[in-house]
Short mmCIF file of C-alpha atoms and ligand atoms in Angstrom, two decimals:
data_model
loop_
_atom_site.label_atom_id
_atom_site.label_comp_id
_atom_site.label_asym_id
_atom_site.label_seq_id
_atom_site.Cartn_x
_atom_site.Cartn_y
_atom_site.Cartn_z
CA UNK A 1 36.56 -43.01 -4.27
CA UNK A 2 39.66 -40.88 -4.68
CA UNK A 3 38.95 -36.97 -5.27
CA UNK A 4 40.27 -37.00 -8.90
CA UNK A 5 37.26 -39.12 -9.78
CA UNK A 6 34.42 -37.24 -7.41
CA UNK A 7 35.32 -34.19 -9.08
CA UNK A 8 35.57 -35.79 -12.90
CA UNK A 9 32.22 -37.18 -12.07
CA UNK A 10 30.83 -34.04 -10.49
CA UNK A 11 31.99 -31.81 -13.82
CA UNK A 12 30.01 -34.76 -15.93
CA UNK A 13 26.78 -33.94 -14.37
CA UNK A 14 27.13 -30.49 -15.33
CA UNK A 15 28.26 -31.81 -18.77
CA UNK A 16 25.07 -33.70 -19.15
CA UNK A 17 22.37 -31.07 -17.59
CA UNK A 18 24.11 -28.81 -20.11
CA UNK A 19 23.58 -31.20 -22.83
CA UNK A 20 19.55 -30.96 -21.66
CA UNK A 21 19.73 -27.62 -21.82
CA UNK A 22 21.35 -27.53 -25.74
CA UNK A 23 19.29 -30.25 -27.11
CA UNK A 24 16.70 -27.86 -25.20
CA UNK A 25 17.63 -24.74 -27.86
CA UNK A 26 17.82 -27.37 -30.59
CA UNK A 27 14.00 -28.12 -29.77
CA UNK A 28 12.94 -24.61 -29.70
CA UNK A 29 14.25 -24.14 -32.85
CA UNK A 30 12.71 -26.51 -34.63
CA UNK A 31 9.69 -25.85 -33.06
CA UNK A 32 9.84 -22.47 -34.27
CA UNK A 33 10.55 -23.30 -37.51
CA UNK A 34 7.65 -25.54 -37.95
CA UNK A 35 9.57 -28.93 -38.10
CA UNK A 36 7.63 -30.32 -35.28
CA UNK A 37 8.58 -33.91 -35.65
CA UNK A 38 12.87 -33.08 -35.64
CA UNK A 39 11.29 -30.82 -32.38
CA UNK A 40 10.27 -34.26 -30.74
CA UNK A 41 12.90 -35.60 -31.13
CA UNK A 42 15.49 -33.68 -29.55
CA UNK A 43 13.14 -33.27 -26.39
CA UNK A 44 13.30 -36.62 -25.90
CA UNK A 45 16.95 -36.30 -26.42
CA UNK A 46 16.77 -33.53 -23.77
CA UNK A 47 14.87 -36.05 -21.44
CA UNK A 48 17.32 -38.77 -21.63
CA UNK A 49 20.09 -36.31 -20.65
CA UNK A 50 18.47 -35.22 -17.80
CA UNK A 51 18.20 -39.25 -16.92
CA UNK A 52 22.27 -39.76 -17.67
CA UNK A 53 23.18 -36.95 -15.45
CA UNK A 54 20.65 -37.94 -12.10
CA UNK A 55 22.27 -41.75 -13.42
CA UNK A 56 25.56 -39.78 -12.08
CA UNK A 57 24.53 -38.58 -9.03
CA UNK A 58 23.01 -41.52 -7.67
CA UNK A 59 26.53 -43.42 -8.27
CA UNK A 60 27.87 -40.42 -6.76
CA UNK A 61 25.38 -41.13 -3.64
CA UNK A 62 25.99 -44.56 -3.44
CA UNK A 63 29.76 -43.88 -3.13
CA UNK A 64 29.68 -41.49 -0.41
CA UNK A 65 30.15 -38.49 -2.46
CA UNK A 66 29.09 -35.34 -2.13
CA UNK A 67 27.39 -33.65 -5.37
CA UNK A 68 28.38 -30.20 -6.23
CA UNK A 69 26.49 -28.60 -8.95
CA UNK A 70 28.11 -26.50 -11.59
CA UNK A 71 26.64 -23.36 -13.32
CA UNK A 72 24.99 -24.10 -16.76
CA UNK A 73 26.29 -22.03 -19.22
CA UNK A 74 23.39 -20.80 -21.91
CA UNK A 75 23.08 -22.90 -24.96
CA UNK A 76 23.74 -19.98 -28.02
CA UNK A 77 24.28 -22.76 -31.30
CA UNK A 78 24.36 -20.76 -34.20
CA UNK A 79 21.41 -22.65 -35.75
CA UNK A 80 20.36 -21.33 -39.79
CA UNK A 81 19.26 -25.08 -41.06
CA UNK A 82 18.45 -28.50 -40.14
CA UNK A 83 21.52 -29.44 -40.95
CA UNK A 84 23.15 -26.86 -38.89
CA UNK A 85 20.77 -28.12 -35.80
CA UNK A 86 21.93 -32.05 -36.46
CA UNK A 87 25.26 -31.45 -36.92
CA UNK A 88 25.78 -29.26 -33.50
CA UNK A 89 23.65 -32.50 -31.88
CA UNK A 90 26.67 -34.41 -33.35
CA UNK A 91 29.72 -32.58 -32.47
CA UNK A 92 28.15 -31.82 -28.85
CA UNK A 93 27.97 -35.85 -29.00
CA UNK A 94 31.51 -36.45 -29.67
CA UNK A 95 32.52 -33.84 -27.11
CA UNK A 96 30.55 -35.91 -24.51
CA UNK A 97 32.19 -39.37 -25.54
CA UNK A 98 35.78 -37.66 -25.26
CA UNK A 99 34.67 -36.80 -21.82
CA UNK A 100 33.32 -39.99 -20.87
CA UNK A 101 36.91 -41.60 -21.80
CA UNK A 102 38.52 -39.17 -19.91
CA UNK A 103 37.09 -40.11 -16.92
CA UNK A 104 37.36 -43.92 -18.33
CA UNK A 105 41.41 -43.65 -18.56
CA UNK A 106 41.59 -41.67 -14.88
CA UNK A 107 40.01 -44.44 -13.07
CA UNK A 108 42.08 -46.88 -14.85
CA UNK A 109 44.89 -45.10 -13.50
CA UNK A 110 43.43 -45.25 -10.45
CA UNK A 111 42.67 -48.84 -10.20
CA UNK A 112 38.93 -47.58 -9.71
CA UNK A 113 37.68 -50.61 -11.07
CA UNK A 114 33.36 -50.16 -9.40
CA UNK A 115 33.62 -47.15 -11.53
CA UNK A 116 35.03 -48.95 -14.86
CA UNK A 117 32.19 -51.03 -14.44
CA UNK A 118 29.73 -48.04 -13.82
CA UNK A 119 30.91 -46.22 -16.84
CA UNK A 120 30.86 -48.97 -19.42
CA UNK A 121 27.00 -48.47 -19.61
CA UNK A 122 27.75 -44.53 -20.65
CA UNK A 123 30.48 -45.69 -22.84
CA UNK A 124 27.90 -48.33 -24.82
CA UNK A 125 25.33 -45.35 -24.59
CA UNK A 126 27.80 -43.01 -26.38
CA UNK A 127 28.27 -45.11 -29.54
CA UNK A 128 24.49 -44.90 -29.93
CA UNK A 129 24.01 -41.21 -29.50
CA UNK A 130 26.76 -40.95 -31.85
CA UNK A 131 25.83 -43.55 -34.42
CA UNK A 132 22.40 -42.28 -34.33
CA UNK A 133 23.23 -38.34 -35.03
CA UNK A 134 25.67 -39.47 -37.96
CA UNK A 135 22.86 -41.12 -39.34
CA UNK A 136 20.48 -38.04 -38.77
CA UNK A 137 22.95 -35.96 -40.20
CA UNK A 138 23.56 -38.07 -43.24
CA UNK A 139 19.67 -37.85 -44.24
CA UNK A 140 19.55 -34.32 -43.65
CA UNK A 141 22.72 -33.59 -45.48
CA UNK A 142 21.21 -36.27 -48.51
CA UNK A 143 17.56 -35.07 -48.65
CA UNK A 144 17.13 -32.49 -46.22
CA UNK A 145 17.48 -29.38 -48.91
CA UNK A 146 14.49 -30.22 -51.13
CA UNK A 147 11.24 -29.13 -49.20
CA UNK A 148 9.59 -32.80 -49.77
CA UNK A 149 12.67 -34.07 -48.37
CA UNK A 150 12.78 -32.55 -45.56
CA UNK A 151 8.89 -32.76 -44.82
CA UNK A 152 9.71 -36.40 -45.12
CA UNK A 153 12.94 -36.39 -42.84
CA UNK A 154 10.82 -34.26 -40.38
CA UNK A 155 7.63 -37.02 -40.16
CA UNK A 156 10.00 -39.81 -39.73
CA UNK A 157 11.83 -38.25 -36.81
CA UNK A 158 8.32 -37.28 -35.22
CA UNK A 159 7.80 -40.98 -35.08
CA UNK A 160 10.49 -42.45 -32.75
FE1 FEO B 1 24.50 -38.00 -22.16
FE2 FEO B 1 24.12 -37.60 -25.16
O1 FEO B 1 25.29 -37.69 -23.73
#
């Protein structure tokens, strides 16, 4: 694996223990807001972070690569609403798909083709996350500022 890519990879597991670590703060505040079920929710969405990064390493492993940790940087979203929690879910979301591509178009370049293939499953995994905190943020942005509706919102997102 050429260096370019080791290191690219390296800064993504950072990138996605970091991503624990905000969907973390998003948890905590809805926890401490009362909204137990949107709390739920993003710890799963904390859990399956944790899974996409040690995904990383492994490849990492597998390829003879070193892993070099990064420092996490603390979480501080400026969180007032729901809405405010969901859409910082989103646009952390999109940041992570840009960087997923980025790492996509260097090992094109590099004719690192085992590592196309490896990142095609983040790549699917991306339009999900994405898909599924438009849709979040659609409801909230809908329904989410009448009490009732948000109750509602906040039941149905306890439930996946
Ligand atoms: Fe692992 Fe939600 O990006």
């Amino acid at each position: 694996m050429k260096e370019k890519i080791a290191a690219l990879l390296n800064e993504q597991v950072t990138k996605e223990f970091y991503s624990a670590y905000l969907y973390l703060a998003i948890t905590n505040w809805f926890d401490e807001n009362g909204l137990t079920g949107f709390a739920g929710w993003y710890k799963k969405q904390a859990e399956e972070e944790q899974e996409h990064a040690m995904k990383i390493v492994e490849y990492l492993h597998d390829n003879g690569q070193a892993v070099v940790l990064g420092a996490l940087d603390a979480p501080r979203p400026e969180l007032q609403s729901a809405k405010d929690a969901v859409s910082a879910a989103l646009d952390h979301e999109r940041y992570i798909t840009a960087s997923i591509e980025t790492i996509y178009a260097a090992a094109l370049e590099e004719n690192d083709y085992r590592t196309q293939v490896f990142l095609q499953w983040f790549i699917s995994e991306q339009g999900e996350e994405e898909k599924n905190a438009e849709e979040m943020l659609s409801k909230v942005t809908r329904y989410g500022e009448h009490p009732m509706g948000l109750y509602n919102l906040d039941k149905e997102a306890g439930s996946r």
